[in-house]
Tab-separated table of C-alpha atoms in Angstrom:
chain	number	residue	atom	x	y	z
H	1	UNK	CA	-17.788	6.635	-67.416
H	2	UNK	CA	-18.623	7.764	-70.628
H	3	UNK	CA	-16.836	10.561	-72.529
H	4	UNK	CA	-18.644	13.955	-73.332
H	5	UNK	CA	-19.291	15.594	-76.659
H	6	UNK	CA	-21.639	18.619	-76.003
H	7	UNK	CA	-21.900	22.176	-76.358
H	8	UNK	CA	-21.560	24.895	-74.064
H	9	UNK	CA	-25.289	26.110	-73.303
H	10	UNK	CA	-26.781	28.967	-71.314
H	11	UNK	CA	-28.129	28.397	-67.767
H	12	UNK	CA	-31.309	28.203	-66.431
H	13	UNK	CA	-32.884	29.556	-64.031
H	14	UNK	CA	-35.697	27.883	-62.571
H	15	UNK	CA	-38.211	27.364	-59.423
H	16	UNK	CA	-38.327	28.234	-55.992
H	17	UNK	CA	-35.873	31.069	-54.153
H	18	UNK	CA	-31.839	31.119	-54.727
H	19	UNK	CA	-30.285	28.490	-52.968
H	20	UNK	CA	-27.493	30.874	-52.626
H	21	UNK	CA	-25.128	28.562	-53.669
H	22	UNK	CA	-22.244	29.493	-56.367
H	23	UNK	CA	-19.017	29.187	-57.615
H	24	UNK	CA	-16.883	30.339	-54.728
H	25	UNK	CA	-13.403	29.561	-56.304
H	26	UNK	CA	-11.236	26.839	-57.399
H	27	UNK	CA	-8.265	24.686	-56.821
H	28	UNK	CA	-5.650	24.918	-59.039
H	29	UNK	CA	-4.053	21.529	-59.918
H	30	UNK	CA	-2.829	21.637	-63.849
H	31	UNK	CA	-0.875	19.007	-66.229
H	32	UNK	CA	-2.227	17.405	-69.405
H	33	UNK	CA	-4.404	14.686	-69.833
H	34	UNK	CA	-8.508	13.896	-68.862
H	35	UNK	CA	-10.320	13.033	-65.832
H	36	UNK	CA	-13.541	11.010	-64.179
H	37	UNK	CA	-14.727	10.973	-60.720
H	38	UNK	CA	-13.644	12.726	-57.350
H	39	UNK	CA	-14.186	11.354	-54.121
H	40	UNK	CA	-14.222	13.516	-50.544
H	41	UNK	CA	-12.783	12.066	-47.221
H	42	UNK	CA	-14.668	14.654	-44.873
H	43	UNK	CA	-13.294	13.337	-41.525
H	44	UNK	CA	-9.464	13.369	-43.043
H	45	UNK	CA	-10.715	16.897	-45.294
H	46	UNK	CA	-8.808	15.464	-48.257
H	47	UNK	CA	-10.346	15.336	-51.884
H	48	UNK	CA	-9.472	12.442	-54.182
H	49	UNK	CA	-9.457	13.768	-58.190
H	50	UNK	CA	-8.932	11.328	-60.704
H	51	UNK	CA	-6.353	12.851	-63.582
H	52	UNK	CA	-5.311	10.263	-66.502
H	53	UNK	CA	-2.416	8.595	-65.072
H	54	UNK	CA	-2.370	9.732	-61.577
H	55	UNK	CA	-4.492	10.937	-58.507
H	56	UNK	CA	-3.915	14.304	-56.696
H	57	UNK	CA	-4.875	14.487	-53.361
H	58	UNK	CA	-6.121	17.488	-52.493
H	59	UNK	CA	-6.761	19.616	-48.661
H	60	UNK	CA	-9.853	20.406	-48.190
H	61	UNK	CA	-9.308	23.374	-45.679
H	62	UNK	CA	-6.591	24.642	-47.747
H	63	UNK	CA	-7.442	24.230	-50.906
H	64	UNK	CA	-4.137	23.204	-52.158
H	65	UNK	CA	-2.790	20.067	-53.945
H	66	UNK	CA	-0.784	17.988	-50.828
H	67	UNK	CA	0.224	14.682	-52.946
H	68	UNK	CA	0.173	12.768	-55.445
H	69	UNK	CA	-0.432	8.745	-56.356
H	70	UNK	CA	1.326	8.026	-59.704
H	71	UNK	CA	0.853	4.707	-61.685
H	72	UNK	CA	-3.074	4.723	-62.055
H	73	UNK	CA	-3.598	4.625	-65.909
H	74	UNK	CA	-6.714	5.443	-67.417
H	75	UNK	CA	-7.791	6.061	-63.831
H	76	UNK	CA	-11.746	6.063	-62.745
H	77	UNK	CA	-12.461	6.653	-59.464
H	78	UNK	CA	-11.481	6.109	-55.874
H	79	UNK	CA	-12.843	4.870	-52.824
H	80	UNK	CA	-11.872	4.792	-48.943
H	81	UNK	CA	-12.068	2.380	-46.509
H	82	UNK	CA	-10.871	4.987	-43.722
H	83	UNK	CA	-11.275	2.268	-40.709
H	84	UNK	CA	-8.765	-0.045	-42.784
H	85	UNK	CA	-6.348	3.256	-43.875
H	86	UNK	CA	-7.113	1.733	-47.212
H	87	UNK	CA	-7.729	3.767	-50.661
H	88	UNK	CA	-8.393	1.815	-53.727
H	89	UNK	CA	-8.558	2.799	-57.345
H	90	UNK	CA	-9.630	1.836	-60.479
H	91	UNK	CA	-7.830	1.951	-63.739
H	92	UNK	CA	-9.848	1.809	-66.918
H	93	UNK	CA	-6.781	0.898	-69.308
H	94	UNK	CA	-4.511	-1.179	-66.006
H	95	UNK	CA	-7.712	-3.386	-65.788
H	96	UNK	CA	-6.867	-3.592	-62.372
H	97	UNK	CA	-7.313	-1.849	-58.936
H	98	UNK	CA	-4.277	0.146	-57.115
H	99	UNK	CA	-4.496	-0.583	-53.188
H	100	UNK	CA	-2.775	3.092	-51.244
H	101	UNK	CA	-1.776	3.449	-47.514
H	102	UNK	CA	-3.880	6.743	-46.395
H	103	UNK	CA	-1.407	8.444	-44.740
H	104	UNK	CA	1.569	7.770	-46.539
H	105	UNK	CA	-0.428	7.306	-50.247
H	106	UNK	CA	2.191	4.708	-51.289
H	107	UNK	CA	0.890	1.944	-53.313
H	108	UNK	CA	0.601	-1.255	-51.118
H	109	UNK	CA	-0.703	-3.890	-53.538
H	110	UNK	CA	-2.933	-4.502	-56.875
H	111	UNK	CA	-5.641	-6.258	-57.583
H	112	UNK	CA	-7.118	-7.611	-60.980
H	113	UNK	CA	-10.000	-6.993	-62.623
H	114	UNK	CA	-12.569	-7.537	-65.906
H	115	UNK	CA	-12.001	-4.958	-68.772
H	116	UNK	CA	-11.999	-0.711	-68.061
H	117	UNK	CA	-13.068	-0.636	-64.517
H	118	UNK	CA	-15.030	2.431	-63.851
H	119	UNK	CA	-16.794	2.999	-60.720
H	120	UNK	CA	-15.029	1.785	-57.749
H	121	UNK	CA	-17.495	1.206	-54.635
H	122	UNK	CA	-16.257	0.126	-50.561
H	123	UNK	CA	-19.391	-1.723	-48.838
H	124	UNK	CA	-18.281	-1.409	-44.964
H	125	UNK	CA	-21.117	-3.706	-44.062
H	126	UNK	CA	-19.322	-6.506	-46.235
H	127	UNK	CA	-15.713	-5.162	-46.047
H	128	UNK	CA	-16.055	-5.927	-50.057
H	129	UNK	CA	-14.708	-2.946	-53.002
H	130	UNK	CA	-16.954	-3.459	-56.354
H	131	UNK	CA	-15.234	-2.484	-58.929
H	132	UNK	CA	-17.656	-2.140	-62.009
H	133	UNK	CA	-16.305	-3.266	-65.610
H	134	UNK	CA	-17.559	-1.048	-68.057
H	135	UNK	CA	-16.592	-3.697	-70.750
H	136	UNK	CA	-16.476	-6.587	-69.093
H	137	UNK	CA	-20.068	-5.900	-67.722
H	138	UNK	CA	-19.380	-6.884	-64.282
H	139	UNK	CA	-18.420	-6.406	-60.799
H	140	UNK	CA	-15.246	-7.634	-59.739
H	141	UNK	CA	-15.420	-7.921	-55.587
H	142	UNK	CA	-12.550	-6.943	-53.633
H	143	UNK	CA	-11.515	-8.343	-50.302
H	144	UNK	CA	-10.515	-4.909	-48.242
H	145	UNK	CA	-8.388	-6.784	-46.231
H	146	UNK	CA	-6.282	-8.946	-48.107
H	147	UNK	CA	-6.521	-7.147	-51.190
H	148	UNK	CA	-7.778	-10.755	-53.096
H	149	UNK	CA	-10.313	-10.662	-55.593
H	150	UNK	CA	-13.644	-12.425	-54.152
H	151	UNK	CA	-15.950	-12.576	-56.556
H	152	UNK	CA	-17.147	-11.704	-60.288
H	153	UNK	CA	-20.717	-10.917	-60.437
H	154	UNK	CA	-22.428	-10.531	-64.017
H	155	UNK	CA	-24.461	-7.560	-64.642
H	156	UNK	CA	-27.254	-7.551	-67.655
H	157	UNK	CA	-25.294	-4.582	-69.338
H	158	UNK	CA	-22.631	-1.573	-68.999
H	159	UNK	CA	-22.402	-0.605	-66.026
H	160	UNK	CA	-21.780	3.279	-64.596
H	161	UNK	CA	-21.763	4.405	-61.472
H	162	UNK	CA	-22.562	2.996	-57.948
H	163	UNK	CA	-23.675	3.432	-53.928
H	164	UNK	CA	-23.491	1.775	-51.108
H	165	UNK	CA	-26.833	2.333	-48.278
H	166	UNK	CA	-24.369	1.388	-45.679
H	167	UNK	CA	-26.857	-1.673	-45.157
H	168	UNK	CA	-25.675	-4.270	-47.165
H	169	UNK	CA	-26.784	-2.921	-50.703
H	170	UNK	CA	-24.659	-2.060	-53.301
H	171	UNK	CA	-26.550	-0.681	-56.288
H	172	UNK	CA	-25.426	0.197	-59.797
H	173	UNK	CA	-26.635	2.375	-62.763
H	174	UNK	CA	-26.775	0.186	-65.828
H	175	UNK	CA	-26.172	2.705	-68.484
H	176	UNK	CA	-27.276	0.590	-71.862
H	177	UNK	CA	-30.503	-1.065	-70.866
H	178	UNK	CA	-31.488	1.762	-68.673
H	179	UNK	CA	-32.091	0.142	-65.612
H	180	UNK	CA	-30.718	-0.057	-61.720
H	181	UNK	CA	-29.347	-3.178	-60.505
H	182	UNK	CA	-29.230	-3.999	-56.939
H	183	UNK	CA	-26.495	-6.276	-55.161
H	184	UNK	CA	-26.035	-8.412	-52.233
H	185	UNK	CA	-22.335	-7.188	-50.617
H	186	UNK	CA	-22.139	-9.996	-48.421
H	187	UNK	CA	-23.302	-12.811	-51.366
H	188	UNK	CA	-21.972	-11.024	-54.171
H	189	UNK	CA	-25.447	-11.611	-55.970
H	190	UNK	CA	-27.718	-9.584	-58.321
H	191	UNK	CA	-31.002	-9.852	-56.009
H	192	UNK	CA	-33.460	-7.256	-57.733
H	193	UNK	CA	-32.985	-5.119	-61.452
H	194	UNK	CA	-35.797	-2.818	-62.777
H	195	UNK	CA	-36.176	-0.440	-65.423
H	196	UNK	CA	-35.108	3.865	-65.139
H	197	UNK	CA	-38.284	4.376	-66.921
H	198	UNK	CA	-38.421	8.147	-68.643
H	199	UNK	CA	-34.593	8.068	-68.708
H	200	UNK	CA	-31.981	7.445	-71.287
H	201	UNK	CA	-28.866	6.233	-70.599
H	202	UNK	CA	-27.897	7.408	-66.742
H	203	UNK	CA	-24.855	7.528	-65.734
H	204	UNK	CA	-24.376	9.929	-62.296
H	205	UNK	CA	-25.825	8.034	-59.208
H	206	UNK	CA	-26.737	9.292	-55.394
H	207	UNK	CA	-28.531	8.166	-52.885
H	208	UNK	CA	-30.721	9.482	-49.520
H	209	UNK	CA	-30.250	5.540	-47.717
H	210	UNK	CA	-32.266	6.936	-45.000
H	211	UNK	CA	-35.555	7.410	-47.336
H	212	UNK	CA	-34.281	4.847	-49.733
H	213	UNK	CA	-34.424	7.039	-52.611
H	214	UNK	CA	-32.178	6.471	-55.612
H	215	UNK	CA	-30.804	9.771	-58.196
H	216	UNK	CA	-30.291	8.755	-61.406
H	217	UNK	CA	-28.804	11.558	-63.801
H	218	UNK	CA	-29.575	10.885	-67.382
H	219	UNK	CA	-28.493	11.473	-71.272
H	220	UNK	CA	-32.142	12.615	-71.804
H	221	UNK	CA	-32.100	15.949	-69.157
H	222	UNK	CA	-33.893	14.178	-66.306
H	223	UNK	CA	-33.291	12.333	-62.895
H	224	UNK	CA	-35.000	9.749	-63.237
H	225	UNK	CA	-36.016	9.149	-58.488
H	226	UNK	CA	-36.569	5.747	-57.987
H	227	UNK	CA	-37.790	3.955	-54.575
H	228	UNK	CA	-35.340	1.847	-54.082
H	229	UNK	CA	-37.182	-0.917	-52.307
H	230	UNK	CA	-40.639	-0.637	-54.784
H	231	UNK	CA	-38.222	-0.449	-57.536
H	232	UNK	CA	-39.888	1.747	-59.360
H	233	UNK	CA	-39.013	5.841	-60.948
H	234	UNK	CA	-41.195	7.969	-58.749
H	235	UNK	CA	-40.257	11.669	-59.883
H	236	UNK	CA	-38.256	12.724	-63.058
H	237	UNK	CA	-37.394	16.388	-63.032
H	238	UNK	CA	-35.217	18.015	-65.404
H	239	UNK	CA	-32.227	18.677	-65.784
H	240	UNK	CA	-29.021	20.277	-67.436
H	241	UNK	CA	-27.609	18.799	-70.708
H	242	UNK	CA	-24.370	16.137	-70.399
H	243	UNK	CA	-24.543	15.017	-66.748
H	244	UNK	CA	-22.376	12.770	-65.152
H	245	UNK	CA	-22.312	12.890	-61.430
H	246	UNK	CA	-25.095	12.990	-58.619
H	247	UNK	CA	-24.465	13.878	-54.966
H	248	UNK	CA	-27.327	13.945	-52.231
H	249	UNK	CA	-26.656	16.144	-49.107
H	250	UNK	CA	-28.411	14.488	-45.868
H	251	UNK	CA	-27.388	18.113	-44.156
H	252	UNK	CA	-29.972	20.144	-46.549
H	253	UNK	CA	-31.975	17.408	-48.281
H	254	UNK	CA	-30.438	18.604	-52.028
H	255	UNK	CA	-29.881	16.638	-55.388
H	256	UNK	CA	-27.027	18.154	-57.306
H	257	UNK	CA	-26.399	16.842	-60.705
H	258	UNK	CA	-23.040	18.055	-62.760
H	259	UNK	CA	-23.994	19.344	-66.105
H	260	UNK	CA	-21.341	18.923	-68.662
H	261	UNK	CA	-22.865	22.091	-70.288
H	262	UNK	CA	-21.457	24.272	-67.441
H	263	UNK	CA	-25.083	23.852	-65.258
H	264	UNK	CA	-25.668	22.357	-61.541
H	265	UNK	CA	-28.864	21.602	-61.122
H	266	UNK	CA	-29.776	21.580	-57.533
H	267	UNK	CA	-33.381	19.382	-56.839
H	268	UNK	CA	-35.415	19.124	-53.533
H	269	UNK	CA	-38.587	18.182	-52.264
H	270	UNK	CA	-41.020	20.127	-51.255
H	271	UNK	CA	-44.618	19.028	-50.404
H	272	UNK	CA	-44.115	15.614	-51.671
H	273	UNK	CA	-42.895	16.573	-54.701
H	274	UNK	CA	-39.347	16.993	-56.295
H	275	UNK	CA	-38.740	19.491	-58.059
H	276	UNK	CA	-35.688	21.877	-59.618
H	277	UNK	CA	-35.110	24.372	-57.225
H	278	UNK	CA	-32.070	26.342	-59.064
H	279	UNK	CA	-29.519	25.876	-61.978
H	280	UNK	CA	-26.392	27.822	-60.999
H	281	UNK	CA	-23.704	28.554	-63.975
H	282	UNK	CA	-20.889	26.456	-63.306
H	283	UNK	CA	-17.856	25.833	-66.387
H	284	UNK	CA	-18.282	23.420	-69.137
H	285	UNK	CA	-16.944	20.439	-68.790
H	286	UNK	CA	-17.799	20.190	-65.011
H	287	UNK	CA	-19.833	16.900	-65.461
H	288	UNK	CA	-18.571	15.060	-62.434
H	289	UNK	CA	-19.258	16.217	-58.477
H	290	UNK	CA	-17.856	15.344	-54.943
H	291	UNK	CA	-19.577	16.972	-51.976
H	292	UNK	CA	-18.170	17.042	-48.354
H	293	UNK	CA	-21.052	16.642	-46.020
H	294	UNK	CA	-19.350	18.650	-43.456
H	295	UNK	CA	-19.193	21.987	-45.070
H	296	UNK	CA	-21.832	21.116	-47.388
H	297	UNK	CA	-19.841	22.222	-50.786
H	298	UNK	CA	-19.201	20.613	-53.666
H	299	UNK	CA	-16.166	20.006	-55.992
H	300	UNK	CA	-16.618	19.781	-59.908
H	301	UNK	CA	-13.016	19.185	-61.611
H	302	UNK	CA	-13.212	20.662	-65.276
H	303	UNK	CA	-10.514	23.006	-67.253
H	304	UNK	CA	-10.142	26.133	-69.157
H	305	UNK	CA	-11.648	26.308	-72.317
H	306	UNK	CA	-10.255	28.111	-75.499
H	307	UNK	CA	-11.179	29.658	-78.106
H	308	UNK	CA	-13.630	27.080	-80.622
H	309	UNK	CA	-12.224	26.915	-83.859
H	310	UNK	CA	-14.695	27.943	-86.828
H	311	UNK	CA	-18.126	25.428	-86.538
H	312	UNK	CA	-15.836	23.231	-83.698
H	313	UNK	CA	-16.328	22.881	-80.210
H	314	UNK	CA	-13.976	25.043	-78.021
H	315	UNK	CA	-10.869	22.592	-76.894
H	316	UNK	CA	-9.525	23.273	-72.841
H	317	UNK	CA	-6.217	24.954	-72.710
H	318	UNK	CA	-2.830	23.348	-71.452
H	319	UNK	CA	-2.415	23.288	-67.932
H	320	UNK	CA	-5.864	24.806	-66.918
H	321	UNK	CA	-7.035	22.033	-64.804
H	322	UNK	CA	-9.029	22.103	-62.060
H	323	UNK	CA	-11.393	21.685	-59.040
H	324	UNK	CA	-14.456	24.619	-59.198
H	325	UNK	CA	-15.768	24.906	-55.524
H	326	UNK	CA	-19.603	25.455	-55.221
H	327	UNK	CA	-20.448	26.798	-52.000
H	328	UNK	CA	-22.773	29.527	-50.168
């Protein structure tokens, strides 16, 4: 996932009625060091947050840090294959993927992969991980069960994050050629690519699998909706300034895209048309988003920021990480 170099802008308030939903608290987890995507287990109500060198593991009904798995440098993102009590995790500067034991979060084996592995993907259909190499420009394809590396499947550019529609279909954001690349889980094959047209460089990806519609958040202020099986951008509303995450909530029919400039834009359809329905203020630096599809809130990890040093950009204070909880 790319790094973020923005400014802290006002938000805006567009469209239809309040959602009602706002920044109900936040989850206090701390340390040093950066951080990338977060991933929800509803069923198990545990939150995943990526943190430099180490996941925390997080309870979702408490809202307290439970654990801890150490050893994941550079770390990306995480994914769960619950019916295996499997948890794999990418890490950028490892160039490899931790396998964890659920319950007991203990490391259980390692698999290799191409160069800064980003977004890490589990296809139940397949019983495949993808782990995407942002400089390898690949997929490397994980066994679930036996932890062995499957596959490497070539992708036409850089690739940032990825779904699964639970069908078979893995599909990708490439984030240099501006495009969305669709994959085969079972033949580990690109079968279909086509262009993001309106958007520049997206990054953030969700997905409604039911209506096979594709979010694409993008450097440009739009998501860029795509059909997935037309392959083609059918809607590009706009959004906030230096997103990074996408999240679609079957429960409600929302889009929520994590603005880096401290905005969550929240998009829906109405009368066949997608539009913004609200921005709600959120904290800079909140670019990425989990959402548990049980309570229907979302998780943005970001940190304290300081005071900005004469014509600088305002730097996050020590120990002020954390999760912000957007709720109603």
């Amino acid at each position: 996932m790319r790094k973020l170099a923005i400014i802290a802008l006002l938000p805006l308030f567009l469209g239809a009625a309040p959602s009602g939903y706002h920044v109900t608290g936040e989850i206090k987890i701390g340390g040093e060091g950066g951080w990338d995507y977060l991933t929800v287990d509803s069923a198990a109500r545990r939150l995943y947050v990526s943190h430099a060198t180490h996941v925390v593991v997080v309870d979702l009904d408490a809202n307290k840090v439970i654990g801890d798995i150490p050893d994941t440098p550079g770390v990306h993102g995480i994914a769960i294959a619950a019916e295996l009590n499997r948890g794999f995790i990418s890490n950028g500067r490892g160039n490899n993927v931790t396998i964890f034991d659920l319950k007991t979060l203990k490391p259980i084996g390692m698999a290799a992969t191409g160069e800064n592995p980003d977004s890490i993907r589990y296809d139940a259909r397949s019983g495949r991980v993808f782990a995407f190499n942002g400089r390898s420009r690949s997929a490397s394809v994980i066994d679930a069960k036996t932890g062995t590396v499957a596959a490497t499947i070539p992708l036409p550019g850089k690739p940032e994050f990825s779904v699964a529609d639970g069908a078979g279909k893995v599909y990708v954001n490439i984030e240099d050629t501006s495009e969305i690349v669709e994959i085969d889980a079972a033949k580990a094959t690109v079968i279909k690519k086509y262009p993001l047209t309106g958007c520049d460089g997206p990054s953030g990806l969700a997905m409604d699998a039911k209506n096979r519609r594709l979010f694409s958040v993008c450097g440009n202020r739009v998501m860029a909706i795509s059909d997935a099986d037309a392959g083609k951008v059918i809607a590009t509303p706009a959004i906030g300034a230096g997103p990074d995450g996408a999240v679609f909530d079957p429960g409600t029919g929302y889009v929520f895209s994590s603005n880096g400039d401290g905005t969550l834009t929240i998009v829906e359809q109405a009368g066949g048309k997608w539009d913004v329905l609200e921005n709600i203020a959120t904290e800079r630096g909140a670019r990425t988003i989990a959402i548990d599809e049980k309570t229907h809130k979302v998780y943005l990890p970001t940190a304290t920021a300081g005071q900005a040093a004469a014509g600088g950009r305002a730097p996050f204070l020590p120990d002020s990480f954390k999760v912000l909880v957007v709720g109603k």
